[in-house]
mmCIF file of C-alpha atoms in Angstrom:
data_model
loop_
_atom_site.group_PDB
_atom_site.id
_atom_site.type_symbol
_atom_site.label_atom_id
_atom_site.label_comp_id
_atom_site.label_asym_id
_atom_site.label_seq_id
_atom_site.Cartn_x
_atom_site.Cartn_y
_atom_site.Cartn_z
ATOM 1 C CA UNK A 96 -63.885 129.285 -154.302
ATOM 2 C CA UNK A 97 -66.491 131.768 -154.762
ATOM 3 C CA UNK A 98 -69.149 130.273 -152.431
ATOM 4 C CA UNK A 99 -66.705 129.193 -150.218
ATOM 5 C CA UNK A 100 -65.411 133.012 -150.082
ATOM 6 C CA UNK A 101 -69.003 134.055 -149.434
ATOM 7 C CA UNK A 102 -69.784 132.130 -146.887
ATOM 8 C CA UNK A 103 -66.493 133.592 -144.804
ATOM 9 C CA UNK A 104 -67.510 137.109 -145.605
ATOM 10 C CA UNK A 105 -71.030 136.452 -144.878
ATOM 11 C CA UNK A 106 -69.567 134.076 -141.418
ATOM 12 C CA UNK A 107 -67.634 137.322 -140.296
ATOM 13 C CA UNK A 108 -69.529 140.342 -141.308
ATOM 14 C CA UNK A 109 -72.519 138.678 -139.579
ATOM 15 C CA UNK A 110 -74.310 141.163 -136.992
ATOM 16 C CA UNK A 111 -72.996 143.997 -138.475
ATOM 17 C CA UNK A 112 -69.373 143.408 -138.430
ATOM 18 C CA UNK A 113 -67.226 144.555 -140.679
ATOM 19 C CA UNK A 114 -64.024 142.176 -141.558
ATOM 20 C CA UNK A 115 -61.029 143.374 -143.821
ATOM 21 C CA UNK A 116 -60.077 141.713 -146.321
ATOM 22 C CA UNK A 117 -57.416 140.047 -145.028
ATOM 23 C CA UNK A 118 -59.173 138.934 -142.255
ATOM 24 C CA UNK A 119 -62.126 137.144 -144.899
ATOM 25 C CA UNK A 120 -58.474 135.778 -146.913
ATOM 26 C CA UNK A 121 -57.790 133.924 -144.041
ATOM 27 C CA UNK A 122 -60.833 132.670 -142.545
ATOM 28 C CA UNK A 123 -61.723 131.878 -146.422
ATOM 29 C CA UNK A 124 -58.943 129.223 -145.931
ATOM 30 C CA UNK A 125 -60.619 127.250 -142.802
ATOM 31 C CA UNK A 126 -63.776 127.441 -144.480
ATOM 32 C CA UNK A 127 -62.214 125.916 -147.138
ATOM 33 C CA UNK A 128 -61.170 122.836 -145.145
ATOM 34 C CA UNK A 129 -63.908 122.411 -143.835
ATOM 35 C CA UNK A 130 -66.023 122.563 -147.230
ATOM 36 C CA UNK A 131 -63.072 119.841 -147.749
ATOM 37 C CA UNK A 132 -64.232 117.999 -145.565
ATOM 38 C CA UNK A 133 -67.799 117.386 -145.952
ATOM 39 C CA UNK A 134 -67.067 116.973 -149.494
ATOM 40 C CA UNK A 135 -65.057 113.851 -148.103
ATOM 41 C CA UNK A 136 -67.792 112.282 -145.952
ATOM 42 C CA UNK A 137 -70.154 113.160 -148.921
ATOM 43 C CA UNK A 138 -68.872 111.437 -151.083
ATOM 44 C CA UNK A 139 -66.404 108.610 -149.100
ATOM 45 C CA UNK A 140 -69.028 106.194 -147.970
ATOM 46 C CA UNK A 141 -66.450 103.921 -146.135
ATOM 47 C CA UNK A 142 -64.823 106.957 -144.296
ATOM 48 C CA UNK A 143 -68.377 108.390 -143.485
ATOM 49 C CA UNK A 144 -69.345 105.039 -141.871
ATOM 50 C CA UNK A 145 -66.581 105.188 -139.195
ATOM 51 C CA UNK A 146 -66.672 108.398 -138.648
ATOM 52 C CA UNK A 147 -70.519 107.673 -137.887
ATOM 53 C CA UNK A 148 -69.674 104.574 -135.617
ATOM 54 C CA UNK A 149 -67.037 106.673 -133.699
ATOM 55 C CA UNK A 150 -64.134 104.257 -134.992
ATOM 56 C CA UNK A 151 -62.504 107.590 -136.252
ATOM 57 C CA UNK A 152 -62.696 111.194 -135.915
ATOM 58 C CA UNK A 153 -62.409 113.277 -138.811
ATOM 59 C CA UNK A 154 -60.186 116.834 -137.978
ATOM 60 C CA UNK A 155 -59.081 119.621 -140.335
ATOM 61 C CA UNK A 156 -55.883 121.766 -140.159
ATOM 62 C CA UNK A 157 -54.136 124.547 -141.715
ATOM 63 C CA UNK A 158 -50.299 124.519 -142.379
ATOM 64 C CA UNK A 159 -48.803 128.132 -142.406
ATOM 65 C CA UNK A 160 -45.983 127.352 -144.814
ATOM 66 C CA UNK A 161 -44.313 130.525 -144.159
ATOM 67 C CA UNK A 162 -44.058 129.630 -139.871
ATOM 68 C CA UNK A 163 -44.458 126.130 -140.478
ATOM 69 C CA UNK A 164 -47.265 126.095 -138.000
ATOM 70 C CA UNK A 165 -50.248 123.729 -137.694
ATOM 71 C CA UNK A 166 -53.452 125.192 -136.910
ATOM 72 C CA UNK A 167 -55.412 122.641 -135.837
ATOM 73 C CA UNK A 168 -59.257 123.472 -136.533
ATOM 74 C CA UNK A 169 -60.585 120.574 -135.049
ATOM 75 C CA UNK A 170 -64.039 118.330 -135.901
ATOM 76 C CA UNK A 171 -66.274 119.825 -138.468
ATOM 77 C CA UNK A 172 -69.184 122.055 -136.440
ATOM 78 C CA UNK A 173 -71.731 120.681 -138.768
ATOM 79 C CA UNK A 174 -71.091 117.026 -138.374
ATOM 80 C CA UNK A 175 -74.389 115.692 -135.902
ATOM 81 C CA UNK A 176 -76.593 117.753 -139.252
ATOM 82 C CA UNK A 177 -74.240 115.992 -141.788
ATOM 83 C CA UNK A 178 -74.196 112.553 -140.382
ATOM 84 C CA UNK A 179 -78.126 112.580 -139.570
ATOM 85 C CA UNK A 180 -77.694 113.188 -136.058
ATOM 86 C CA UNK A 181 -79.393 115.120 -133.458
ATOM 87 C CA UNK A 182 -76.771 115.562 -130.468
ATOM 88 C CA UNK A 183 -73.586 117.138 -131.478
ATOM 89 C CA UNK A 184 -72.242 114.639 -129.233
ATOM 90 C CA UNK A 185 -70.874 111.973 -132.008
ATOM 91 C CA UNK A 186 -70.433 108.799 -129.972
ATOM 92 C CA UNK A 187 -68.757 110.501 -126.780
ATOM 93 C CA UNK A 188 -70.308 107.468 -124.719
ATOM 94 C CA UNK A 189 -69.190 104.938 -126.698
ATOM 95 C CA UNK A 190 -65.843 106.331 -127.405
ATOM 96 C CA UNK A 191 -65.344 106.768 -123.887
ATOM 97 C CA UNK A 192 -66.448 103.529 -123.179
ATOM 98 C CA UNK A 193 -64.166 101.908 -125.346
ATOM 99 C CA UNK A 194 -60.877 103.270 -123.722
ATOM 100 C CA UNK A 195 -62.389 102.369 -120.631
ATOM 101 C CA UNK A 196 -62.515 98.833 -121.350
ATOM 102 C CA UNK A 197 -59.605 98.393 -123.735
ATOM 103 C CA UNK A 198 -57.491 99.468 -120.065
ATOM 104 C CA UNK A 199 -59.640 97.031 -117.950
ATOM 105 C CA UNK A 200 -58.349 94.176 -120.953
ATOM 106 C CA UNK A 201 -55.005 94.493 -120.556
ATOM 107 C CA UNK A 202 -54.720 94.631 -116.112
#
C-alpha cells in the first residue's frame, strides 16, 4: 500500500494542508478502491470495453463493517484519461439516448 498511502497524504496535505493521520487512514482506503479499480480496467479487457461503450458503469464503494454502511464513491475521476478520452463525459449522450428509446419501444 505504500504508494497508494502516498498518494492520500500527498491528495490531502496538498496546498499546505495538514491531515492527521487518521484522516490519511481513511482516505488511504478510497484511494485504494479506486487504485482497485483501474487495476481492473487495466488489465480486464472485456470489462474495459463496456465500460468504454457505455454498456456499464464501473463504481467503487466502501463498506464500514463496524456501521454496516455503504459509502458509495462513485465513477473513477480519472476514467475519460484512462479510457483515452477527452470529455469526462463517458457516453452521457448515448446512455441517455438509450433509455430514451428503450421507453418509446415498449408504448
Amino acid at each position: 500500500l505504500g504508494p497508494v498511502t502516498e498518494q492520500a497524504q500527498y491528495e490531502l496535505n496538498a496546498n499546505g494542508g495538514s491531515a492527521t493521520a487518521e484522516e490519511i487512514a481513511a482516505h488511504v482506503v478510497k484511494v485504494n478502491v479506486f487504485a482497485g479499480m483501474e487495476r481492473l480496467l487495466a488489465y480486464s479487457e472485456p470489462i474495459r470495453e463496456k465500460v468504454n461503450s457505455g454498456e456499464v458503469q464501473l463504481h467503487g464503494a466502501v463498506y464500514d463493517i463496524v456501521s454496516g454502511e455503504v459509502d458509495f464513491l462513485g465513477q473513477l475521476p480519472r476514467l475519460p484519461l484512462i479510457l483515452g478520452r477527452e470529455s469526462g463525459l463517458i457516453n452521457a449522450d448515448k446512455s441517455l439516448k438509450s433509455v430514451v428509446d428503450s421507453k418509446g419501444q415498449g408504448s
